[in-house]
Amino acid sequence: MKVWVFAVLAALAVGASAQSCTPTCATMKWAICDGPSCACTLLVGNGTKQPIDCTALVPKCFLMKAEMYRARRGLSTRTIGGKQHETAIVDNDGIYDPECENDGKFKAKQCNNTDVCWCVNSAGVRRTDKGDQTLKCEKLVETHWIRLQLTHKEGPTNVNKDNLKAAIANKLKKRYQLDRSLEKEVQYDPDARMIVVDVTKPKGERISDLSRMAYYMEKDVKALPLFTDQKTFTASVDGQTLMMEKIIIYYVDEEPPTITMKHLTGGIIAVIVVVVLAVIAGLLAVFFVQKRQRKYKKTQQREMEQM
């Protein structure tokens, strides 16, 4: 009799556990939450499940792997995206299938399953020229400063700058779990409808991961939100809602990047050549015009002396 009682209690316990499992993950809409412990995982490859913590933002490296996996299966696509600092870099290479550490950090050397390799920063953005498999990436250089350059759609007018700054700060804290101490400045240009947010952390600090916040915000504005709620990033100021239509993210690392011009594409090189030739032609035109004017003045002066 006691055996049956224990069996019934165990069955009830399992049933209660199954019922208490939350089938969604607030910070990752692609997550699968199942099993006896209701653990949430993210598919990052064929049959490869990456455990994730749904109480925090998912590391960017895991997100990119999941996105590449989904893209290969035709499940989703990604739209690829003055610098405020001379060493700031922008993620212009688009998405790739990264190599991640167990904790979600990017490996310093990335090759995207090819013989072409490059070094990245802690945000996974290329910071060196591309090379072959012999390329050396001594360490993962940390991104300590991120500038978010947002442009909102036309509509609201007479936006109070101070209230806007407070609204942005609240949204970054609530939606992207950003520590208020890391937000250094929020600027607003009403004529250009541009909002600029600087987020920085002390050099050497390895606890805060700025790339997570930046990637989630980029998705909110440029593509589709990664959150389960599917809401896009907006700012509510004085009863008005600012809808964002564009975002550019600049990354500043603790060490300057080493990208040179030798690997520029043919199109970019052609543009540079055209611009240089145009400048040279302009300078030559100015030179000949000035020379002709000097010659004319000398001829005119001689004629006046003869008279």
Coordinates of C-alpha atoms in Angstrom, one line a residue:
M1 CA 0.0 0.0 0.0
K2 CA 2.8 2.4 0.9
V3 CA 4.5 1.7 -2.5
W4 CA 1.3 2.8 -4.3
V5 CA 1.1 6.0 -2.2
F6 CA 4.7 6.9 -3.0
A7 CA 4.0 6.2 -6.7
V8 CA 1.0 8.5 -6.7
L9 CA 2.8 11.3 -4.9
A10 CA 5.7 11.0 -7.4
A11 CA 3.4 11.2 -10.3
L12 CA 1.7 14.2 -8.9
A13 CA 5.0 15.9 -8.3
V14 CA 6.1 15.2 -11.9
G15 CA 2.7 16.6 -13.2
A16 CA 3.0 19.7 -11.0
S17 CA 6.6 20.2 -12.3
A18 CA 5.4 19.9 -15.9
Q19 CA 2.6 22.3 -15.4
S20 CA 4.9 24.9 -13.7
C21 CA 7.2 24.9 -16.8
T22 CA 7.0 28.3 -18.6
P23 CA 7.0 27.6 -22.3
T24 CA 8.5 31.0 -23.2
C25 CA 11.7 32.9 -22.5
A26 CA 11.3 36.6 -22.1
T27 CA 14.7 37.6 -23.4
M28 CA 14.8 35.1 -26.4
K29 CA 11.8 34.4 -28.6
W30 CA 13.6 31.4 -30.3
A31 CA 14.3 29.6 -27.0
I32 CA 12.8 26.2 -26.3
C33 CA 11.9 25.6 -22.6
D34 CA 11.1 21.9 -21.8
G35 CA 12.2 18.9 -19.8
P36 CA 11.7 18.0 -16.1
S37 CA 13.7 21.1 -15.0
C38 CA 12.0 23.4 -17.6
A39 CA 15.5 24.5 -18.8
C40 CA 15.6 26.9 -21.8
T41 CA 18.0 26.3 -24.7
L42 CA 18.7 27.9 -28.0
L43 CA 19.4 26.0 -31.2
V44 CA 22.8 27.1 -32.6
G45 CA 23.4 24.2 -35.0
N46 CA 22.0 20.9 -36.1
G47 CA 21.0 19.2 -32.9
T48 CA 23.2 21.6 -30.9
K49 CA 21.3 23.2 -28.0
Q50 CA 22.9 26.0 -26.1
P51 CA 21.6 26.5 -22.5
I52 CA 20.6 30.1 -21.8
D53 CA 19.5 32.2 -18.8
C54 CA 16.2 33.8 -19.6
T55 CA 16.5 36.3 -16.8
A56 CA 19.4 38.1 -18.6
L57 CA 20.2 39.1 -22.2
V58 CA 21.7 36.3 -24.2
P59 CA 25.4 36.7 -25.2
K60 CA 25.8 38.1 -28.7
C61 CA 28.0 35.3 -29.8
F62 CA 25.2 32.7 -29.1
L63 CA 22.7 35.0 -30.8
M64 CA 24.7 35.2 -34.0
K65 CA 25.2 31.4 -34.1
A66 CA 21.5 30.9 -33.6
E67 CA 20.7 33.5 -36.3
M68 CA 23.1 31.8 -38.8
Y69 CA 21.5 28.4 -38.1
R70 CA 18.0 29.8 -38.7
A71 CA 19.1 31.7 -41.8
R72 CA 20.6 28.5 -43.3
R73 CA 17.2 26.8 -42.6
G74 CA 15.3 29.7 -44.2
L75 CA 13.7 30.6 -40.8
S76 CA 15.0 34.2 -40.6
T77 CA 17.1 36.9 -42.3
R78 CA 19.0 39.9 -41.1
T79 CA 19.3 43.3 -42.6
I80 CA 22.9 44.5 -42.3
G81 CA 23.5 47.5 -41.1
G82 CA 31.1 61.3 -38.2
K83 CA 32.6 58.7 -35.9
Q84 CA 32.8 60.3 -32.4
H85 CA 36.3 58.8 -31.8
E86 CA 39.2 58.3 -34.2
T87 CA 39.4 54.6 -33.3
A88 CA 35.7 53.9 -33.5
I89 CA 34.7 51.0 -35.8
V90 CA 31.3 50.0 -37.2
D91 CA 30.1 46.4 -37.9
N92 CA 30.1 46.6 -41.7
D93 CA 30.9 43.0 -42.3
G94 CA 27.5 41.7 -41.5
I95 CA 26.6 38.4 -39.8
Y96 CA 28.9 35.4 -39.7
D97 CA 28.9 32.0 -37.8
P98 CA 31.2 32.8 -34.9
E99 CA 33.3 30.6 -32.6
C100 CA 32.2 31.1 -29.0
E101 CA 33.7 30.3 -25.6
N102 CA 31.6 28.3 -23.2
D103 CA 30.5 31.5 -21.4
G104 CA 29.3 33.2 -24.6
K105 CA 32.3 35.4 -25.3
F106 CA 33.7 35.6 -28.8
K107 CA 37.0 33.8 -29.5
A108 CA 39.6 36.4 -30.5
K109 CA 40.2 34.6 -33.9
Q110 CA 37.3 34.1 -36.3
C111 CA 37.3 32.2 -39.6
N112 CA 33.6 31.6 -40.4
N113 CA 34.4 27.9 -41.4
T114 CA 36.8 29.1 -44.2
D115 CA 40.5 29.7 -44.7
V116 CA 40.0 33.4 -44.3
C117 CA 40.5 34.6 -40.7
W118 CA 40.4 37.9 -38.8
C119 CA 40.6 39.2 -35.2
V120 CA 37.6 40.6 -33.4
N121 CA 36.8 42.6 -30.3
S122 CA 34.6 41.5 -27.4
A123 CA 31.6 42.7 -29.5
G124 CA 32.5 40.3 -32.3
V125 CA 33.4 43.2 -34.7
R126 CA 36.4 42.7 -36.9
R127 CA 39.3 44.9 -35.8
T128 CA 42.1 43.7 -38.1
D129 CA 42.7 43.0 -41.8
K130 CA 41.7 39.5 -43.0
G131 CA 44.4 36.9 -43.3
D132 CA 44.8 33.1 -43.6
Q133 CA 44.8 30.4 -41.0
T134 CA 48.2 31.5 -39.8
L135 CA 46.8 34.8 -38.5
K136 CA 47.7 35.4 -34.8
C137 CA 45.1 37.0 -32.5
E138 CA 46.9 37.3 -29.2
K139 CA 43.9 38.2 -27.1
L140 CA 40.3 39.3 -27.2
V141 CA 40.4 43.1 -27.0
E142 CA 37.6 44.6 -24.9
T143 CA 35.1 47.1 -26.2
H144 CA 34.7 49.7 -23.4
W145 CA 32.7 52.4 -25.2
I146 CA 29.7 52.2 -27.4
R147 CA 27.9 55.1 -29.2
L148 CA 24.3 54.5 -30.2
Q149 CA 23.2 57.0 -32.9
L150 CA 19.4 56.8 -33.3
T151 CA 17.2 58.6 -35.7
H152 CA 13.4 58.8 -34.9
K153 CA 10.6 59.2 -37.4
E154 CA 8.9 62.5 -38.1
G155 CA 6.0 63.3 -36.0
P156 CA 6.4 64.7 -32.4
T157 CA 7.6 68.3 -32.1
N158 CA 8.9 70.4 -29.2
V159 CA 10.4 67.5 -27.4
N160 CA 11.9 68.4 -24.1
K161 CA 15.5 67.4 -24.1
D162 CA 15.8 66.7 -20.4
N163 CA 12.6 64.6 -20.4
L164 CA 13.9 62.7 -23.5
K165 CA 17.2 61.9 -21.8
A166 CA 15.3 60.6 -18.7
A167 CA 13.0 58.5 -21.0
I168 CA 16.0 57.0 -22.8
A169 CA 17.8 56.2 -19.6
N170 CA 14.7 54.5 -18.2
K171 CA 14.2 52.4 -21.3
L172 CA 17.8 51.3 -21.4
K173 CA 17.6 50.2 -17.8
K174 CA 14.2 48.5 -18.0
R175 CA 14.4 46.9 -21.5
Y176 CA 18.2 46.2 -21.8
Q177 CA 19.1 45.8 -18.2
L178 CA 21.8 48.5 -18.5
D179 CA 23.4 49.8 -15.4
R180 CA 22.6 53.5 -15.1
S181 CA 26.3 54.2 -14.1
L182 CA 27.4 53.1 -17.6
E183 CA 25.3 55.7 -19.4
K184 CA 27.5 58.7 -19.7
E185 CA 25.6 61.1 -22.0
V186 CA 22.5 61.5 -24.0
Q187 CA 22.3 64.2 -26.7
Y188 CA 19.4 65.3 -28.9
D189 CA 19.3 67.2 -32.2
P190 CA 15.7 68.0 -32.9
D191 CA 16.4 69.3 -36.4
A192 CA 18.1 66.1 -37.5
R193 CA 15.7 64.0 -35.2
M194 CA 18.9 62.4 -33.9
I195 CA 19.5 60.9 -30.5
V196 CA 23.1 60.0 -29.5
V197 CA 23.7 57.8 -26.5
D198 CA 27.2 57.2 -25.1
V199 CA 27.6 54.1 -23.0
T200 CA 31.1 53.5 -21.4
K201 CA 32.7 51.4 -18.8
P202 CA 36.1 51.7 -17.1
K203 CA 39.0 50.2 -19.0
G204 CA 39.9 46.8 -17.5
E205 CA 36.3 46.2 -16.3
R206 CA 35.2 42.7 -17.4
I207 CA 31.8 42.3 -15.7
S208 CA 29.6 44.4 -18.0
D209 CA 29.0 43.2 -21.6
L210 CA 28.0 46.2 -23.6
S211 CA 27.6 44.2 -26.8
R212 CA 24.5 42.4 -25.6
M213 CA 22.6 45.7 -25.1
A214 CA 23.8 47.1 -28.4
Y215 CA 22.8 43.9 -30.4
Y216 CA 19.3 43.7 -28.8
M217 CA 18.7 47.4 -29.6
E218 CA 20.0 47.0 -33.1
K219 CA 17.5 44.2 -33.7
D220 CA 14.7 46.3 -32.2
V221 CA 15.3 49.1 -34.7
K222 CA 16.7 47.4 -37.9
A223 CA 14.9 44.0 -38.0
L224 CA 12.7 42.2 -35.6
P225 CA 13.0 42.2 -31.8
L226 CA 14.6 39.3 -30.1
F227 CA 12.4 39.6 -27.0
T228 CA 9.3 37.5 -26.8
D229 CA 7.1 40.5 -26.4
Q230 CA 8.0 41.5 -30.0
K231 CA 7.9 45.2 -29.1
T232 CA 10.2 47.6 -30.9
F233 CA 12.4 50.3 -29.2
T234 CA 10.5 53.5 -28.6
A235 CA 10.8 56.5 -26.3
S236 CA 7.8 58.1 -24.7
V237 CA 8.2 61.8 -23.9
D238 CA 5.6 64.1 -22.5
G239 CA 2.8 61.9 -23.9
Q240 CA 4.5 61.6 -27.3
T241 CA 6.0 58.4 -28.7
L242 CA 9.2 58.6 -30.7
M243 CA 9.4 55.7 -33.2
M244 CA 13.0 54.9 -34.3
E245 CA 13.8 54.3 -38.0
K246 CA 17.6 54.1 -38.0
I247 CA 20.5 53.1 -35.8
I248 CA 24.3 53.2 -36.2
I249 CA 26.5 51.6 -33.5
Y250 CA 30.1 52.7 -33.1
Y251 CA 32.5 50.5 -31.0
V252 CA 35.6 51.9 -29.3
D253 CA 38.1 49.3 -28.0
E254 CA 40.7 49.5 -25.2
E255 CA 43.3 49.3 -28.0
P256 CA 43.0 50.9 -31.4
P257 CA 42.1 48.6 -34.4
T258 CA 44.8 47.7 -36.9
I259 CA 42.7 47.7 -40.1
T260 CA 44.6 49.1 -43.1
M261 CA 43.5 50.1 -46.6
K262 CA 45.2 47.2 -48.4
H263 CA 42.1 45.0 -48.3
L264 CA 39.6 47.6 -49.5
T265 CA 37.2 46.3 -52.2
G266 CA 37.5 47.3 -55.8
G267 CA 34.4 49.6 -55.6
I268 CA 35.8 51.5 -52.6
I269 CA 39.2 51.9 -54.3
A270 CA 37.5 53.1 -57.4
V271 CA 35.6 55.8 -55.5
I272 CA 38.8 56.9 -53.7
V273 CA 40.7 57.1 -57.1
V274 CA 37.9 59.2 -58.6
V275 CA 37.8 61.6 -55.7
V276 CA 41.6 62.0 -55.7
L277 CA 41.6 62.6 -59.5
A278 CA 38.8 65.2 -59.1
V279 CA 40.8 67.0 -56.4
I280 CA 43.9 67.0 -58.6
A281 CA 42.0 68.3 -61.6
G282 CA 40.5 71.0 -59.5
L283 CA 43.9 72.1 -58.2
L284 CA 45.3 72.1 -61.7
A285 CA 42.3 74.2 -63.0
V286 CA 42.9 76.8 -60.2
F287 CA 46.6 76.9 -61.0
F288 CA 46.1 77.5 -64.7
V289 CA 43.4 80.1 -64.1
Q290 CA 45.7 82.0 -61.7
K291 CA 48.6 81.7 -64.1
R292 CA 46.5 83.1 -67.0
Q293 CA 45.3 86.0 -64.8
R294 CA 48.9 86.9 -63.9
K295 CA 49.9 86.8 -67.6
Y296 CA 46.9 89.0 -68.5
K297 CA 47.8 91.6 -65.8
K298 CA 51.4 91.8 -67.0
T299 CA 50.3 92.3 -70.6
Q300 CA 47.9 95.0 -69.5
Q301 CA 50.6 96.8 -67.5
R302 CA 53.0 96.8 -70.5
E303 CA 50.3 98.3 -72.7
M304 CA 49.6 101.1 -70.2
E305 CA 53.3 101.9 -70.0
Q306 CA 53.6 102.3 -73.8
M307 CA 50.7 104.7 -73.7

